[in-house]
Coordinates of N, CA and C in Angstrom, one line a residue:
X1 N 51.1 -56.8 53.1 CA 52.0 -57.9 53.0 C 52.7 -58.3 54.3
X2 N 53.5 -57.2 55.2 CA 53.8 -57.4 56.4 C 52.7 -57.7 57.4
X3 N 51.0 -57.5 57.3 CA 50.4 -58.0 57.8 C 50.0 -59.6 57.9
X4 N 50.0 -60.0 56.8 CA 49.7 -61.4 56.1 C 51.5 -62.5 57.1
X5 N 52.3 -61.9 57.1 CA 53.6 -62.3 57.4 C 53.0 -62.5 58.9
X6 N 52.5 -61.7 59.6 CA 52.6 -61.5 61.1 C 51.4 -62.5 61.3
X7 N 50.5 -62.3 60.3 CA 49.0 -63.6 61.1 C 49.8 -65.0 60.6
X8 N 50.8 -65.1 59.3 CA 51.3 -66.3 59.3 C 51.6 -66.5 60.5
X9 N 52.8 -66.0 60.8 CA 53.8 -66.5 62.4 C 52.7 -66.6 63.1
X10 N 52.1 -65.5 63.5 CA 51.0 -66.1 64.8 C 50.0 -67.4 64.6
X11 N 49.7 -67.8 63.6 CA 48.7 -69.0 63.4 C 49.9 -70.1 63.5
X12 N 51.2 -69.9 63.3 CA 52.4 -70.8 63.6 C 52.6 -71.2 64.5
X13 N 53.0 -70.4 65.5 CA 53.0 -69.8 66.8 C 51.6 -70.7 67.6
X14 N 50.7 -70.5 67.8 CA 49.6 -71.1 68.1 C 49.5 -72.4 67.8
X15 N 49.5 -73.3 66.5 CA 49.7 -74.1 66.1 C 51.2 -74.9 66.6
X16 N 52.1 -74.3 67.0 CA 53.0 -75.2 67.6 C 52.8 -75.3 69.3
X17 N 52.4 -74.4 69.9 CA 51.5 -74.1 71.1 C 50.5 -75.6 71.5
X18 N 49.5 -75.2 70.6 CA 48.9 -76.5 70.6 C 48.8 -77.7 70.6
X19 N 50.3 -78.2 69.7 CA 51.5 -79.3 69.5 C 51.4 -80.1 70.6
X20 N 52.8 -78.6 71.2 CA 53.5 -78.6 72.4 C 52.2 -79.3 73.8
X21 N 51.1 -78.8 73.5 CA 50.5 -79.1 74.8 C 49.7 -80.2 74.6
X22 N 49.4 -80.6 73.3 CA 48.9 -81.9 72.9 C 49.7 -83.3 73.3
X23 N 51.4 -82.8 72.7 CA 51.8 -83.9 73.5 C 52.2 -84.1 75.0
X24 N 52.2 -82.5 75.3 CA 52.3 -82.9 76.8 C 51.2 -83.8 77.7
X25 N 49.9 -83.7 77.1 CA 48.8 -83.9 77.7 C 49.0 -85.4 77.4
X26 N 49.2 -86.0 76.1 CA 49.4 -87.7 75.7 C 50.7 -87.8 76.9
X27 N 51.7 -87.1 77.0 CA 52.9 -87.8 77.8 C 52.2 -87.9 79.2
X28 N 51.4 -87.1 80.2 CA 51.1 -87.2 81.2 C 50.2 -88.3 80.5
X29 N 49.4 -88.7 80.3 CA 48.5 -89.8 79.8 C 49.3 -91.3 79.9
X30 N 49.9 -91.4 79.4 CA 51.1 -92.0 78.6 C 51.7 -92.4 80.4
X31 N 52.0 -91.7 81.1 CA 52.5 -92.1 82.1 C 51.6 -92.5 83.2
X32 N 50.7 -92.0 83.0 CA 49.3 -92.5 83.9 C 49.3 -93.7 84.0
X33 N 49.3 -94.3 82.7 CA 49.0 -95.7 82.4 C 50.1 -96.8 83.0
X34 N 51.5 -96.3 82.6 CA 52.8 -96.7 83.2 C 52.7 -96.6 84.6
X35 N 52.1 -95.6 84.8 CA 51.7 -96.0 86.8 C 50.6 -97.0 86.8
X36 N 49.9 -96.8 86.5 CA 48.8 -97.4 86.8 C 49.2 -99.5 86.6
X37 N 49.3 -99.1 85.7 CA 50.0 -100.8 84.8 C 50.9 -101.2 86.1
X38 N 52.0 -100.2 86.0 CA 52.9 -100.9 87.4 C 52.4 -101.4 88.7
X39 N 51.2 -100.6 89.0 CA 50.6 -100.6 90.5 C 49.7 -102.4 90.3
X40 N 49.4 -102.4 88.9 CA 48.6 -103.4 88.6 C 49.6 -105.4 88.7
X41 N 50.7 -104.6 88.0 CA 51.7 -105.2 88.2 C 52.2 -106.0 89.9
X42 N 52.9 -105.1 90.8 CA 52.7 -105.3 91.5 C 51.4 -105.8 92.7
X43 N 50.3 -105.4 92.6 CA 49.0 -106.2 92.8 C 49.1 -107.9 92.6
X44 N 49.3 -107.8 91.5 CA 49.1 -109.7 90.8 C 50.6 -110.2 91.0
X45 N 51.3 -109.6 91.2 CA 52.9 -110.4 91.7 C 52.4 -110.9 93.3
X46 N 51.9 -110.0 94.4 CA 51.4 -109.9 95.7 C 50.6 -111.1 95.6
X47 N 49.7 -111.1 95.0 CA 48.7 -112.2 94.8 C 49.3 -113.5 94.5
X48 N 49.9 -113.7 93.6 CA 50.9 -114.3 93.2 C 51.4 -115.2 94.2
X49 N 52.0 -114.6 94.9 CA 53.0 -115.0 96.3 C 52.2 -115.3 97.2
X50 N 50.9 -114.7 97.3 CA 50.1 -115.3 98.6 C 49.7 -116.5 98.2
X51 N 49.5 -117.3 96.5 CA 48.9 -118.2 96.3 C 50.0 -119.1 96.5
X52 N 51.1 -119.0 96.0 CA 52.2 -119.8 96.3 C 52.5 -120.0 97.8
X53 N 52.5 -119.0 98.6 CA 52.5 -119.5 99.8 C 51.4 -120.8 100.3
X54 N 50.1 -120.1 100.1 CA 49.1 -120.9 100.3 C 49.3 -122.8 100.0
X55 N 49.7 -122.6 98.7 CA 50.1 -123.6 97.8 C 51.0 -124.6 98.7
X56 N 52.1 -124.0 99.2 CA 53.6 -124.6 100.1 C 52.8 -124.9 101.1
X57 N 52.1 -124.4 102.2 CA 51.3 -124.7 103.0 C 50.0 -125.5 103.0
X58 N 49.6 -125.8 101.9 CA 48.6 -127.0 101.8 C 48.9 -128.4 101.0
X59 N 50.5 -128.0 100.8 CA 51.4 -128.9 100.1 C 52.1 -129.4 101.6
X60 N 52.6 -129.0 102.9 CA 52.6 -129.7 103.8 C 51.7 -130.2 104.5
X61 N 50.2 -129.6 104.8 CA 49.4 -130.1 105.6 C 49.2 -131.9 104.9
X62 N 49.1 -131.3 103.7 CA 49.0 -133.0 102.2 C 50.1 -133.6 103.4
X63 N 51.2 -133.6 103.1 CA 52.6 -134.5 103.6 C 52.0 -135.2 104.9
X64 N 51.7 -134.2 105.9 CA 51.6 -134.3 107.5 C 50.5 -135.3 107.1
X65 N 49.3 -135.1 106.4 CA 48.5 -136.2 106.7 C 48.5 -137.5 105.9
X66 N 49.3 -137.5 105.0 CA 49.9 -138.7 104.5 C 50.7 -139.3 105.3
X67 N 51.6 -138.4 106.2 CA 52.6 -139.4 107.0 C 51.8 -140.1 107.9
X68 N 50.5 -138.7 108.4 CA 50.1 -139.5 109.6 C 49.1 -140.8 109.5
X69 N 48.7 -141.1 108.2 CA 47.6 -142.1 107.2 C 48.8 -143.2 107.5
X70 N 49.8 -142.9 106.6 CA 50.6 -144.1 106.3 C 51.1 -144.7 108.4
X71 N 51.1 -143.9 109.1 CA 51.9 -144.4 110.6 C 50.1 -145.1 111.1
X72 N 49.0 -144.7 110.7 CA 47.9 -145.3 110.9 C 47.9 -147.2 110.3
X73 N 47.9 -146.4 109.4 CA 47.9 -148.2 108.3 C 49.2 -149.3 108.6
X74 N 50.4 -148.8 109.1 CA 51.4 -149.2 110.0 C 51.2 -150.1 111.5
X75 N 50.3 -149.4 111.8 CA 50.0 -149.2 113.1 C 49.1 -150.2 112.9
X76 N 48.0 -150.1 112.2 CA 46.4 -151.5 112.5 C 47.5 -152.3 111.7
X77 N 48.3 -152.4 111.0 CA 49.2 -153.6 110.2 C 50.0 -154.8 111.3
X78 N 50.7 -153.5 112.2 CA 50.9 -154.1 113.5 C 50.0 -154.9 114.2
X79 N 48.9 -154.4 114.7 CA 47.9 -154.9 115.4 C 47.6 -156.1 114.8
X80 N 47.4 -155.7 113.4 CA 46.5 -157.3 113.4 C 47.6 -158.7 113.1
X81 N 48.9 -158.3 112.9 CA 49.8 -158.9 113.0 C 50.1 -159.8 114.7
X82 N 49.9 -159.1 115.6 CA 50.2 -159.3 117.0 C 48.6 -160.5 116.9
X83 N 47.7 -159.6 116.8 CA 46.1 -160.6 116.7 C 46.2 -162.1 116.2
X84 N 47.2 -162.0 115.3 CA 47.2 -163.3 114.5 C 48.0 -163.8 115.1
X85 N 49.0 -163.6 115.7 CA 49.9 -164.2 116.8 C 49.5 -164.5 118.1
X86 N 48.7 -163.9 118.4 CA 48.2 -163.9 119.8 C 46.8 -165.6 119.4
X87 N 46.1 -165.2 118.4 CA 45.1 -166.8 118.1 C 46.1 -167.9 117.9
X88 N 47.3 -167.7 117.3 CA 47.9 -168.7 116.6 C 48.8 -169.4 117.9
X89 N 49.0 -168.7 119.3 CA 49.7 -168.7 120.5 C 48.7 -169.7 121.3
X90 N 47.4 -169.1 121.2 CA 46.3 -169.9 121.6 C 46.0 -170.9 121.2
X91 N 46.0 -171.1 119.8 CA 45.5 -172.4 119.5 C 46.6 -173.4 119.6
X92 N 48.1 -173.2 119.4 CA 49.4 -173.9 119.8 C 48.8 -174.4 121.3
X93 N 48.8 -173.4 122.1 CA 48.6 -173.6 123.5 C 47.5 -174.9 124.1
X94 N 46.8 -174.3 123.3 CA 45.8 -174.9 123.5 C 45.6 -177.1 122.8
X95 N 45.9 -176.9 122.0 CA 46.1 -178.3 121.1 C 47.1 -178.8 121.8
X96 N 48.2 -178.5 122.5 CA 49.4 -178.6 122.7 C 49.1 -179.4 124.3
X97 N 47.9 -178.8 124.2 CA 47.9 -179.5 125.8 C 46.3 -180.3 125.7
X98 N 46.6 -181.1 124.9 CA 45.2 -181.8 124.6 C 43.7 -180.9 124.8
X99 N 44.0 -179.8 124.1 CA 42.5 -179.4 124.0 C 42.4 -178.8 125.5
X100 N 42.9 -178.7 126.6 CA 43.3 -177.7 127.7 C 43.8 -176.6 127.5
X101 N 43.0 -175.5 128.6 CA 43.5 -174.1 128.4 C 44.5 -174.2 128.1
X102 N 45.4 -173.1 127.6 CA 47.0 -172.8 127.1 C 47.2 -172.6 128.9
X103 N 48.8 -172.9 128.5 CA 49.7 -173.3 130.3 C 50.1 -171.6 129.8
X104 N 50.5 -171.2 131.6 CA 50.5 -169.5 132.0 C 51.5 -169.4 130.4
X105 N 52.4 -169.9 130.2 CA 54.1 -169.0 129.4 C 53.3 -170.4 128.2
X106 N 52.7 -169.9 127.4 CA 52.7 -170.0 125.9 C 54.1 -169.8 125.2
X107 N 53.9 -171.1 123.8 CA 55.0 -170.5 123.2 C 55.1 -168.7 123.0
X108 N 54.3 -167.8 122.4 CA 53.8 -166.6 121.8 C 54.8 -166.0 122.9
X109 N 54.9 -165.9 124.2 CA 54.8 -165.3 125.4 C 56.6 -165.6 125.2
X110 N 57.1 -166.9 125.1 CA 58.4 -166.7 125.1 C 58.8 -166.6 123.8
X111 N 58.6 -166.3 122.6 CA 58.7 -165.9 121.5 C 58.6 -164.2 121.5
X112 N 57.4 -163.7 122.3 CA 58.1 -162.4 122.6 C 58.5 -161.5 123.3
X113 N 59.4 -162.5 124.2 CA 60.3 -162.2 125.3 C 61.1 -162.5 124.5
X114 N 61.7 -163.2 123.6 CA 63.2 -163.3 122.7 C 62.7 -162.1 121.8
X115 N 61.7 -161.8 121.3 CA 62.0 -160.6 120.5 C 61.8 -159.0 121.3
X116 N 61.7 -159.0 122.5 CA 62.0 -158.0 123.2 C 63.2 -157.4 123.6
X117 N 64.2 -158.9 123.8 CA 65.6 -158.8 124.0 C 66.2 -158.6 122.8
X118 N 65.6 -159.2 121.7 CA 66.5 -158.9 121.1 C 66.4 -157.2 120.2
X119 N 65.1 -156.7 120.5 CA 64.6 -155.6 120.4 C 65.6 -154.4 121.1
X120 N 65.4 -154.5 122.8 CA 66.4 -153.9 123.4 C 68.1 -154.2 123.4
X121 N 68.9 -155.2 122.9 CA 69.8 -155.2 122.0 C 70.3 -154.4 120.9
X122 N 69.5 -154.1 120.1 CA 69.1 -153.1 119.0 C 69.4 -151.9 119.3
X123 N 68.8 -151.7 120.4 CA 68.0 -150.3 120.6 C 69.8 -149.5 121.2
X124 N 70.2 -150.7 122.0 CA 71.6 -150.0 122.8 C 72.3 -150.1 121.9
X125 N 72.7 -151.2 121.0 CA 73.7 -151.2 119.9 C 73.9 -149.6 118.8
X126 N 72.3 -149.5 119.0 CA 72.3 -148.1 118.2 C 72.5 -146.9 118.4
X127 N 72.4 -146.8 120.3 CA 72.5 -145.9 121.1 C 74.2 -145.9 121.1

């Protein structure tokens, strides 16, 4: 009877042994993964941030070459503005003096000499 008592305890004994190291083995497991996951974690946060960067930086280069588009389209807007003034100087000039070349100082020429002055006017008033 005191035999039967003693293999109980020890198959008890054993049996909570085995327990004990079963869940130790799932807890190290168990934390593996909590590293592992975190490491993964931080990985795709890093990534994350480099795409956002990237993002902010091809979100200015966009701007820079929009500004520089729109100061282009500005620019020939100008030109062909001046073009059209410069034919329209010529043919004044020209009609204006019976179908003879335009005289040296076209209207165009003193038209923009007043908008020069009154350009550098501007320019000091704002200075």
């Amino acid at each position: 009877h005191g035999q039967h008592a003693a293999e109980l305890a020890l198959q008890q004994d054993q049996l909570v042994t085995q327990h004990n190291k079963r869940t130790e083995q799932l807890m190290a497991k168990h934390q593996k993964a909590l590293v592992k996951e975190k490491k993964q974690r931080e990985k795709l946060s890093e990534q994350i941030h480099e795409w956002e960067d990237k993002y902010a930086k091809l979100e200015q280069e966009y701007d820079v070459k929009i500004m520089e588009y729109e100061a282009l389209q500005q620019n020939y807007e100008q030109q062909k503005i001046e073009q059209l003034k410069k034919y329209r100087d010529m043919a004044q000039g020209y009609s204006a003096h019976g179908g003879m070349a335009a005289s040296p100082v076209s209207p165009g020429m003193v038209a923009a000499s007043h908008d020069t002055d009154r350009l550098r006017r501007a320019v000091a008033k704002a200075n």
